[in-house]
Amino acid sequence: MPVKYSTYYGKLLRDGGFSIAKGAALPLVRREAVRSGAYAMAYPVSAYAPWEADEPFQQVYQAVRRHTLVDVWRCHELWELVGELREIPGAILEVGVWRGGTGAVMARRAELLGIDEPVFLADTWEGVVKTGALDIYYRDGKHSDTSRETVESLVQGLRLRNVELLQGIFPDDTAHSVGDLPLRLCHIDVDVYQSAKDVFEWAWPRLSTGGLVVFDDYGCAATPGITEFVNEQRSLTDRLVVHNLNGHGIIVKR
């Protein structure tokens, strides 16, 4: 297969330029983070990019890419993690859905693997809730530029039959719809400390041994509450915490 140099160098210029722009802007727009001394732009040396050649993933990703703020690296990791958990019993739960992109990625992967349990997608569709003192960049209502109907349209367009939408604050309003079903994977993309804490503390007792909780935006300068909460889980004997440089904090139930 011939090497597509134009494609390779085009992506290199685009992605490299984006990284430089983020790095240059970080001290200006996230001063507290830079001042802490714990933040810097990370440049992994590994060039392995399996998502580029994963055709089933690319098919669904191209269909959902305008329905998510999550980059291709994290989307593919969710895709792969569903595959790794195919023998772990339980449903999949995502809290913080926005326009449905990552939820659809996980649902398609589960469908292709023949996983029978549902994929629950929970959101207020009215923006972020429960912001507090740690969440210095977020306020309630952020990311309200979506709707349940937007997600329903995506799910129907992809003909996903394994998805259930839960509208309201989770777990306060909608956890009863999941009930006592075990979970294999919980994806938490809520941006703020208290909401993440409430979701995690509800989900953890229901998580099957070997199951995962994945926190989006771990380590991101705009979401210090998420980083703080995940770091609080370290050294607890019933869990393994993994920091992935792509912006995921992953907790494995031992």
PDB file of C-alpha atoms in Angstrom:
ATOM      1  CA  MET A   1       0.000   0.000   0.000  1.00  0.00           C
ATOM      2  CA  PRO A   2       1.599   3.330  -1.049  1.00  0.00           C
ATOM      3  CA  VAL A   3       2.403   5.844   1.659  1.00  0.00           C
ATOM      4  CA  LYS A   4       0.157   8.909   1.391  1.00  0.00           C
ATOM      5  CA  TYR A   5       2.765  11.546   2.194  1.00  0.00           C
ATOM      6  CA  SER A   6       0.408  14.444   1.542  1.00  0.00           C
ATOM      7  CA  THR A   7      -2.089  13.036   4.034  1.00  0.00           C
ATOM      8  CA  TYR A   8       0.616  12.352   6.619  1.00  0.00           C
ATOM      9  CA  TYR A   9       2.215  15.782   6.399  1.00  0.00           C
ATOM     10  CA  GLY A  10      -1.161  17.502   6.248  1.00  0.00           C
ATOM     11  CA  LYS A  11      -2.162  15.915   9.550  1.00  0.00           C
ATOM     12  CA  LEU A  12       1.258  16.682  11.019  1.00  0.00           C
ATOM     13  CA  LEU A  13       0.939  20.368  10.194  1.00  0.00           C
ATOM     14  CA  ARG A  14      -2.641  20.561  11.416  1.00  0.00           C
ATOM     15  CA  ASP A  15      -2.107  18.691  14.669  1.00  0.00           C
ATOM     16  CA  GLY A  16       1.264  20.289  15.324  1.00  0.00           C
ATOM     17  CA  GLY A  17      -0.123  23.767  14.771  1.00  0.00           C
ATOM     18  CA  PHE A  18      -3.019  23.053  17.095  1.00  0.00           C
ATOM     19  CA  SER A  19      -0.648  21.849  19.836  1.00  0.00           C
ATOM     20  CA  ILE A  20       1.569  24.920  19.481  1.00  0.00           C
ATOM     21  CA  ALA A  21      -1.464  27.197  19.693  1.00  0.00           C
ATOM     22  CA  LYS A  22      -2.699  25.443  22.837  1.00  0.00           C
ATOM     23  CA  GLY A  23       0.720  25.597  24.440  1.00  0.00           C
ATOM     24  CA  ALA A  24       1.121  29.284  23.656  1.00  0.00           C
ATOM     25  CA  ALA A  25      -2.337  30.140  24.997  1.00  0.00           C
ATOM     26  CA  LEU A  26      -2.121  28.076  28.192  1.00  0.00           C
ATOM     27  CA  PRO A  27      -0.328  30.698  30.367  1.00  0.00           C
ATOM     28  CA  LEU A  28      -2.776  33.366  29.207  1.00  0.00           C
ATOM     29  CA  VAL A  29      -6.108  31.610  29.630  1.00  0.00           C
ATOM     30  CA  ARG A  30      -5.270  29.159  32.429  1.00  0.00           C
ATOM     31  CA  ARG A  31      -2.937  31.204  34.609  1.00  0.00           C
ATOM     32  CA  GLU A  32      -3.741  29.351  37.832  1.00  0.00           C
ATOM     33  CA  ALA A  33      -2.831  26.025  36.249  1.00  0.00           C
ATOM     34  CA  VAL A  34       0.511  27.234  34.950  1.00  0.00           C
ATOM     35  CA  ARG A  35       1.266  28.971  38.256  1.00  0.00           C
ATOM     36  CA  SER A  36       0.798  25.662  40.093  1.00  0.00           C
ATOM     37  CA  GLY A  37       3.831  24.175  38.356  1.00  0.00           C
ATOM     38  CA  ALA A  38       1.964  20.921  37.698  1.00  0.00           C
ATOM     39  CA  TYR A  39       0.926  21.619  34.085  1.00  0.00           C
ATOM     40  CA  ALA A  40       2.879  21.533  30.829  1.00  0.00           C
ATOM     41  CA  MET A  41       2.160  20.504  27.263  1.00  0.00           C
ATOM     42  CA  ALA A  42       2.856  16.767  26.911  1.00  0.00           C
ATOM     43  CA  TYR A  43       4.340  15.330  23.718  1.00  0.00           C
ATOM     44  CA  PRO A  44       4.435  11.499  23.797  1.00  0.00           C
ATOM     45  CA  VAL A  45       7.113   9.996  21.560  1.00  0.00           C
ATOM     46  CA  SER A  46       4.975   7.020  20.481  1.00  0.00           C
ATOM     47  CA  ALA A  47       3.660   7.407  16.938  1.00  0.00           C
ATOM     48  CA  TYR A  48       1.432   4.328  16.889  1.00  0.00           C
ATOM     49  CA  ALA A  49      -2.029   5.449  15.750  1.00  0.00           C
ATOM     50  CA  PRO A  50      -4.252   2.361  15.421  1.00  0.00           C
ATOM     51  CA  TRP A  51      -7.390   4.482  14.953  1.00  0.00           C
ATOM     52  CA  GLU A  52      -6.131   5.516  11.521  1.00  0.00           C
ATOM     53  CA  ALA A  53      -6.385   1.951  10.185  1.00  0.00           C
ATOM     54  CA  ASP A  54      -9.395   0.792  12.228  1.00  0.00           C
ATOM     55  CA  GLU A  55     -12.095   0.874   9.556  1.00  0.00           C
ATOM     56  CA  PRO A  56     -15.132  -0.008  11.744  1.00  0.00           C
ATOM     57  CA  PHE A  57     -14.104   2.694  14.204  1.00  0.00           C
ATOM     58  CA  GLN A  58     -13.516   5.254  11.456  1.00  0.00           C
ATOM     59  CA  GLN A  59     -16.963   4.588  10.024  1.00  0.00           C
ATOM     60  CA  VAL A  60     -18.710   5.470  13.257  1.00  0.00           C
ATOM     61  CA  TYR A  61     -16.264   8.243  14.187  1.00  0.00           C
ATOM     62  CA  GLN A  62     -16.811  10.079  10.907  1.00  0.00           C
ATOM     63  CA  ALA A  63     -20.548   9.854  11.532  1.00  0.00           C
ATOM     64  CA  VAL A  64     -20.323  11.294  15.069  1.00  0.00           C
ATOM     65  CA  ARG A  65     -17.338  13.654  14.993  1.00  0.00           C
ATOM     66  CA  ARG A  66     -19.562  16.752  14.863  1.00  0.00           C
ATOM     67  CA  HIS A  67     -21.522  15.391  17.827  1.00  0.00           C
ATOM     68  CA  THR A  68     -18.612  15.348  20.266  1.00  0.00           C
ATOM     69  CA  LEU A  69     -15.948  17.627  21.717  1.00  0.00           C
ATOM     70  CA  VAL A  70     -13.825  14.551  22.501  1.00  0.00           C
ATOM     71  CA  ASP A  71     -10.849  14.052  20.189  1.00  0.00           C
ATOM     72  CA  VAL A  72     -10.208  10.971  18.077  1.00  0.00           C
ATOM     73  CA  TRP A  73      -7.615   9.585  20.559  1.00  0.00           C
ATOM     74  CA  ARG A  74     -10.081   9.421  23.439  1.00  0.00           C
ATOM     75  CA  CYS A  75     -12.922   8.235  21.208  1.00  0.00           C
ATOM     76  CA  HIS A  76     -10.797   5.334  20.003  1.00  0.00           C
ATOM     77  CA  GLU A  77      -9.755   4.502  23.546  1.00  0.00           C
ATOM     78  CA  LEU A  78     -13.424   4.194  24.563  1.00  0.00           C
ATOM     79  CA  TRP A  79     -13.970   1.984  21.500  1.00  0.00           C
ATOM     80  CA  GLU A  80     -11.059  -0.249  22.500  1.00  0.00           C
ATOM     81  CA  LEU A  81     -12.015  -0.393  26.170  1.00  0.00           C
ATOM     82  CA  VAL A  82     -15.490  -1.668  25.333  1.00  0.00           C
ATOM     83  CA  GLY A  83     -13.747  -4.444  23.427  1.00  0.00           C
ATOM     84  CA  GLU A  84     -11.451  -5.225  26.348  1.00  0.00           C
ATOM     85  CA  LEU A  85     -14.485  -5.503  28.624  1.00  0.00           C
ATOM     86  CA  ARG A  86     -16.527  -7.828  26.419  1.00  0.00           C
ATOM     87  CA  GLU A  87     -16.277 -10.682  28.952  1.00  0.00           C
ATOM     88  CA  ILE A  88     -17.079  -8.456  31.953  1.00  0.00           C
ATOM     89  CA  PRO A  89     -20.798  -8.536  32.833  1.00  0.00           C
ATOM     90  CA  GLY A  90     -22.877  -5.399  32.958  1.00  0.00           C
ATOM     91  CA  ALA A  91     -24.324  -2.420  31.158  1.00  0.00           C
ATOM     92  CA  ILE A  92     -22.476   0.654  29.904  1.00  0.00           C
ATOM     93  CA  LEU A  93     -23.284   4.034  31.445  1.00  0.00           C
ATOM     94  CA  GLU A  94     -22.230   7.434  30.163  1.00  0.00           C
ATOM     95  CA  VAL A  95     -23.019  10.546  32.184  1.00  0.00           C
ATOM     96  CA  GLY A  96     -22.391  13.777  30.320  1.00  0.00           C
ATOM     97  CA  VAL A  97     -23.503  13.056  26.777  1.00  0.00           C
ATOM     98  CA  TRP A  98     -23.699  16.476  25.091  1.00  0.00           C
ATOM     99  CA  ARG A  99     -24.639  15.654  21.478  1.00  0.00           C
ATOM    100  CA  GLY A 100     -24.106  11.913  21.775  1.00  0.00           C
ATOM    101  CA  GLY A 101     -20.849  11.262  19.937  1.00  0.00           C
ATOM    102  CA  THR A 102     -18.922   9.185  22.466  1.00  0.00           C
ATOM    103  CA  GLY A 103     -22.050   7.364  23.581  1.00  0.00           C
ATOM    104  CA  ALA A 104     -22.715   6.336  19.987  1.00  0.00           C
ATOM    105  CA  VAL A 105     -19.115   5.130  19.587  1.00  0.00           C
ATOM    106  CA  MET A 106     -19.436   2.849  22.628  1.00  0.00           C
ATOM    107  CA  ALA A 107     -22.893   1.669  21.608  1.00  0.00           C
ATOM    108  CA  ARG A 108     -21.727   0.714  18.111  1.00  0.00           C
ATOM    109  CA  ARG A 109     -18.751  -1.204  19.524  1.00  0.00           C
ATOM    110  CA  ALA A 110     -21.000  -3.037  21.985  1.00  0.00           C
ATOM    111  CA  GLU A 111     -23.429  -3.875  19.188  1.00  0.00           C
ATOM    112  CA  LEU A 112     -20.672  -5.274  16.959  1.00  0.00           C
ATOM    113  CA  LEU A 113     -19.425  -7.417  19.850  1.00  0.00           C
ATOM    114  CA  GLY A 114     -22.887  -8.827  20.510  1.00  0.00           C
ATOM    115  CA  ILE A 115     -23.147  -7.316  24.008  1.00  0.00           C
ATOM    116  CA  ASP A 116     -26.778  -7.591  25.045  1.00  0.00           C
ATOM    117  CA  GLU A 117     -26.855  -5.196  27.994  1.00  0.00           C
ATOM    118  CA  PRO A 118     -28.037  -1.637  27.364  1.00  0.00           C
ATOM    119  CA  VAL A 119     -25.956   1.495  26.879  1.00  0.00           C
ATOM    120  CA  PHE A 120     -27.409   4.227  29.098  1.00  0.00           C
ATOM    121  CA  LEU A 121     -26.728   7.825  28.048  1.00  0.00           C
ATOM    122  CA  ALA A 122     -27.568  10.261  30.847  1.00  0.00           C
ATOM    123  CA  ASP A 123     -27.574  14.043  30.573  1.00  0.00           C
ATOM    124  CA  THR A 124     -29.587  17.071  31.619  1.00  0.00           C
ATOM    125  CA  TRP A 125     -29.311  18.452  28.067  1.00  0.00           C
ATOM    126  CA  GLU A 126     -29.385  21.787  29.862  1.00  0.00           C
ATOM    127  CA  GLY A 127     -25.653  22.048  30.558  1.00  0.00           C
ATOM    128  CA  VAL A 128     -23.245  21.414  33.420  1.00  0.00           C
ATOM    129  CA  VAL A 129     -24.605  21.163  36.974  1.00  0.00           C
ATOM    130  CA  LYS A 130     -23.165  21.230  40.520  1.00  0.00           C
ATOM    131  CA  THR A 131     -20.233  23.551  39.920  1.00  0.00           C
ATOM    132  CA  GLY A 132     -18.320  24.493  43.061  1.00  0.00           C
ATOM    133  CA  ALA A 133     -15.217  26.206  44.408  1.00  0.00           C
ATOM    134  CA  LEU A 134     -12.784  23.844  42.649  1.00  0.00           C
ATOM    135  CA  ASP A 135     -14.381  24.431  39.272  1.00  0.00           C
ATOM    136  CA  ILE A 136     -12.886  27.823  38.565  1.00  0.00           C
ATOM    137  CA  TYR A 137     -13.488  27.778  34.795  1.00  0.00           C
ATOM    138  CA  TYR A 138     -16.960  26.220  34.663  1.00  0.00           C
ATOM    139  CA  ARG A 139     -20.385  27.519  35.624  1.00  0.00           C
ATOM    140  CA  ASP A 140     -23.751  25.779  35.654  1.00  0.00           C
ATOM    141  CA  GLY A 141     -25.320  25.714  32.206  1.00  0.00           C
ATOM    142  CA  LYS A 142     -22.094  25.390  30.211  1.00  0.00           C
ATOM    143  CA  HIS A 143     -22.468  23.093  27.149  1.00  0.00           C
ATOM    144  CA  SER A 144     -26.224  23.618  26.959  1.00  0.00           C
ATOM    145  CA  ASP A 145     -26.036  23.900  23.161  1.00  0.00           C
ATOM    146  CA  THR A 146     -27.615  20.506  22.620  1.00  0.00           C
ATOM    147  CA  SER A 147     -30.891  18.657  23.171  1.00  0.00           C
ATOM    148  CA  ARG A 148     -32.270  15.189  23.748  1.00  0.00           C
ATOM    149  CA  GLU A 149     -33.725  15.364  20.243  1.00  0.00           C
ATOM    150  CA  THR A 150     -30.228  15.896  18.798  1.00  0.00           C
ATOM    151  CA  VAL A 151     -29.021  12.688  20.425  1.00  0.00           C
ATOM    152  CA  GLU A 152     -32.162  10.780  19.469  1.00  0.00           C
ATOM    153  CA  SER A 153     -31.608  11.793  15.846  1.00  0.00           C
ATOM    154  CA  LEU A 154     -28.018  10.542  15.942  1.00  0.00           C
ATOM    155  CA  VAL A 155     -28.993   7.241  17.550  1.00  0.00           C
ATOM    156  CA  GLN A 156     -31.773   6.688  15.026  1.00  0.00           C
ATOM    157  CA  GLY A 157     -29.548   7.655  12.110  1.00  0.00           C
ATOM    158  CA  LEU A 158     -27.002   5.030  13.167  1.00  0.00           C
ATOM    159  CA  ARG A 159     -29.779   2.493  13.824  1.00  0.00           C
ATOM    160  CA  LEU A 160     -28.527   1.782  17.307  1.00  0.00           C
ATOM    161  CA  ARG A 161     -31.009  -0.406  19.162  1.00  0.00           C
ATOM    162  CA  ASN A 162     -29.086  -0.787  22.427  1.00  0.00           C
ATOM    163  CA  VAL A 163     -29.266   2.841  23.633  1.00  0.00           C
ATOM    164  CA  GLU A 164     -31.490   4.246  26.391  1.00  0.00           C
ATOM    165  CA  LEU A 165     -31.551   7.993  27.025  1.00  0.00           C
ATOM    166  CA  LEU A 166     -31.969   9.299  30.577  1.00  0.00           C
ATOM    167  CA  GLN A 167     -32.813  12.988  30.897  1.00  0.00           C
ATOM    168  CA  GLY A 168     -32.160  14.766  34.185  1.00  0.00           C
ATOM    169  CA  ILE A 169     -29.407  15.076  36.769  1.00  0.00           C
ATOM    170  CA  PHE A 170     -27.682  11.742  37.366  1.00  0.00           C
ATOM    171  CA  PRO A 171     -27.927  10.036  39.805  1.00  0.00           C
ATOM    172  CA  ASP A 172     -30.411  12.354  41.518  1.00  0.00           C
ATOM    173  CA  ASP A 173     -33.209  12.173  38.951  1.00  0.00           C
ATOM    174  CA  THR A 174     -32.586   9.185  36.710  1.00  0.00           C
ATOM    175  CA  ALA A 175     -30.547   6.484  38.459  1.00  0.00           C
ATOM    176  CA  HIS A 176     -33.735   4.525  39.157  1.00  0.00           C
ATOM    177  CA  SER A 177     -33.917   3.782  35.419  1.00  0.00           C
ATOM    178  CA  VAL A 178     -30.673   1.811  35.670  1.00  0.00           C
ATOM    179  CA  GLY A 179     -31.748   0.173  38.916  1.00  0.00           C
ATOM    180  CA  ASP A 180     -29.505  -2.575  40.244  1.00  0.00           C
ATOM    181  CA  LEU A 181     -28.029  -3.615  36.905  1.00  0.00           C
ATOM    182  CA  PRO A 182     -24.300  -4.270  37.159  1.00  0.00           C
ATOM    183  CA  LEU A 183     -21.983  -2.049  35.099  1.00  0.00           C
ATOM    184  CA  ARG A 184     -18.941  -2.996  33.052  1.00  0.00           C
ATOM    185  CA  LEU A 185     -18.031   0.565  32.065  1.00  0.00           C
ATOM    186  CA  CYS A 186     -18.966   4.005  33.333  1.00  0.00           C
ATOM    187  CA  HIS A 187     -17.824   7.005  31.301  1.00  0.00           C
ATOM    188  CA  ILE A 188     -18.010  10.231  33.313  1.00  0.00           C
ATOM    189  CA  ASP A 189     -17.791  13.437  31.275  1.00  0.00           C
ATOM    190  CA  VAL A 190     -19.354  16.025  33.585  1.00  0.00           C
ATOM    191  CA  ASP A 191     -16.456  18.517  33.889  1.00  0.00           C
ATOM    192  CA  VAL A 192     -16.870  19.390  37.587  1.00  0.00           C
ATOM    193  CA  TYR A 193     -15.926  17.887  40.943  1.00  0.00           C
ATOM    194  CA  GLN A 194     -19.236  17.366  42.767  1.00  0.00           C
ATOM    195  CA  SER A 195     -21.095  15.929  39.808  1.00  0.00           C
ATOM    196  CA  ALA A 196     -18.231  13.515  39.103  1.00  0.00           C
ATOM    197  CA  LYS A 197     -18.148  12.487  42.759  1.00  0.00           C
ATOM    198  CA  ASP A 198     -21.889  11.817  42.898  1.00  0.00           C
ATOM    199  CA  VAL A 199     -21.853   9.736  39.710  1.00  0.00           C
ATOM    200  CA  PHE A 200     -18.784   7.755  40.773  1.00  0.00           C
ATOM    201  CA  GLU A 201     -20.081   6.987  44.261  1.00  0.00           C
ATOM    202  CA  TRP A 202     -23.332   5.705  42.765  1.00  0.00           C
ATOM    203  CA  ALA A 203     -21.638   3.661  40.043  1.00  0.00           C
ATOM    204  CA  TRP A 204     -18.712   2.135  41.939  1.00  0.00           C
ATOM    205  CA  PRO A 205     -20.708  -0.374  44.073  1.00  0.00           C
ATOM    206  CA  ARG A 206     -22.486  -1.513  40.897  1.00  0.00           C
ATOM    207  CA  LEU A 207     -19.298  -1.918  38.855  1.00  0.00           C
ATOM    208  CA  SER A 208     -18.320  -5.507  38.123  1.00  0.00           C
ATOM    209  CA  THR A 209     -14.886  -6.663  39.246  1.00  0.00           C
ATOM    210  CA  GLY A 210     -12.545  -5.872  36.387  1.00  0.00           C
ATOM    211  CA  GLY A 211     -14.820  -3.093  35.172  1.00  0.00           C
ATOM    212  CA  LEU A 212     -13.711   0.467  34.483  1.00  0.00           C
ATOM    213  CA  VAL A 213     -14.662   4.031  35.254  1.00  0.00           C
ATOM    214  CA  VAL A 214     -13.271   6.463  32.684  1.00  0.00           C
ATOM    215  CA  PHE A 215     -13.123  10.176  33.527  1.00  0.00           C
ATOM    216  CA  ASP A 216     -12.924  12.537  30.598  1.00  0.00           C
ATOM    217  CA  ASP A 217     -10.860  15.750  30.947  1.00  0.00           C
ATOM    218  CA  TYR A 218      -8.545  14.331  33.615  1.00  0.00           C
ATOM    219  CA  GLY A 219      -5.443  16.509  33.749  1.00  0.00           C
ATOM    220  CA  CYS A 220      -6.956  19.265  31.618  1.00  0.00           C
ATOM    221  CA  ALA A 221      -6.280  22.763  32.878  1.00  0.00           C
ATOM    222  CA  ALA A 222      -9.933  23.782  32.564  1.00  0.00           C
ATOM    223  CA  THR A 223     -11.215  20.935  34.755  1.00  0.00           C
ATOM    224  CA  PRO A 224      -9.173  20.903  37.985  1.00  0.00           C
ATOM    225  CA  GLY A 225     -12.121  19.436  39.885  1.00  0.00           C
ATOM    226  CA  ILE A 226     -11.957  16.247  37.805  1.00  0.00           C
ATOM    227  CA  THR A 227      -8.208  15.949  38.339  1.00  0.00           C
ATOM    228  CA  GLU A 228      -8.639  16.493  42.072  1.00  0.00           C
ATOM    229  CA  PHE A 229     -11.329  13.845  42.408  1.00  0.00           C
ATOM    230  CA  VAL A 230      -9.454  11.183  40.429  1.00  0.00           C
ATOM    231  CA  ASN A 231      -6.287  11.851  42.407  1.00  0.00           C
ATOM    232  CA  GLU A 232      -8.228  11.228  45.617  1.00  0.00           C
ATOM    233  CA  GLN A 233      -8.792   7.644  44.440  1.00  0.00           C
ATOM    234  CA  ARG A 234      -5.100   6.781  44.359  1.00  0.00           C
ATOM    235  CA  SER A 235      -3.703   4.240  46.846  1.00  0.00           C
ATOM    236  CA  LEU A 236      -7.151   2.857  47.755  1.00  0.00           C
ATOM    237  CA  THR A 237      -6.740  -0.900  47.812  1.00  0.00           C
ATOM    238  CA  ASP A 238      -9.785  -1.872  45.765  1.00  0.00           C
ATOM    239  CA  ARG A 239      -8.884   0.189  42.695  1.00  0.00           C
ATOM    240  CA  LEU A 240      -6.110   0.897  40.224  1.00  0.00           C
ATOM    241  CA  VAL A 241      -5.807   4.458  38.882  1.00  0.00           C
ATOM    242  CA  VAL A 242      -4.230   5.064  35.469  1.00  0.00           C
ATOM    243  CA  HIS A 243      -3.331   8.506  34.091  1.00  0.00           C
ATOM    244  CA  ASN A 244      -3.455   8.491  30.316  1.00  0.00           C
ATOM    245  CA  LEU A 245      -1.828  11.500  28.641  1.00  0.00           C
ATOM    246  CA  ASN A 246      -4.708  11.761  26.177  1.00  0.00           C
ATOM    247  CA  GLY A 247      -6.904  13.276  28.904  1.00  0.00           C
ATOM    248  CA  HIS A 248      -8.449  10.179  30.436  1.00  0.00           C
ATOM    249  CA  GLY A 249      -8.262   9.133  34.049  1.00  0.00           C
ATOM    250  CA  ILE A 250      -9.097   5.418  34.247  1.00  0.00           C
ATOM    251  CA  ILE A 251     -10.018   3.555  37.424  1.00  0.00           C
ATOM    252  CA  VAL A 252     -10.050  -0.240  37.344  1.00  0.00           C
ATOM    253  CA  LYS A 253     -12.030  -2.168  39.963  1.00  0.00           C
ATOM    254  CA  ARG A 254      -9.724  -4.821  41.379  1.00  0.00           C
TER     255      ARG A 254
END
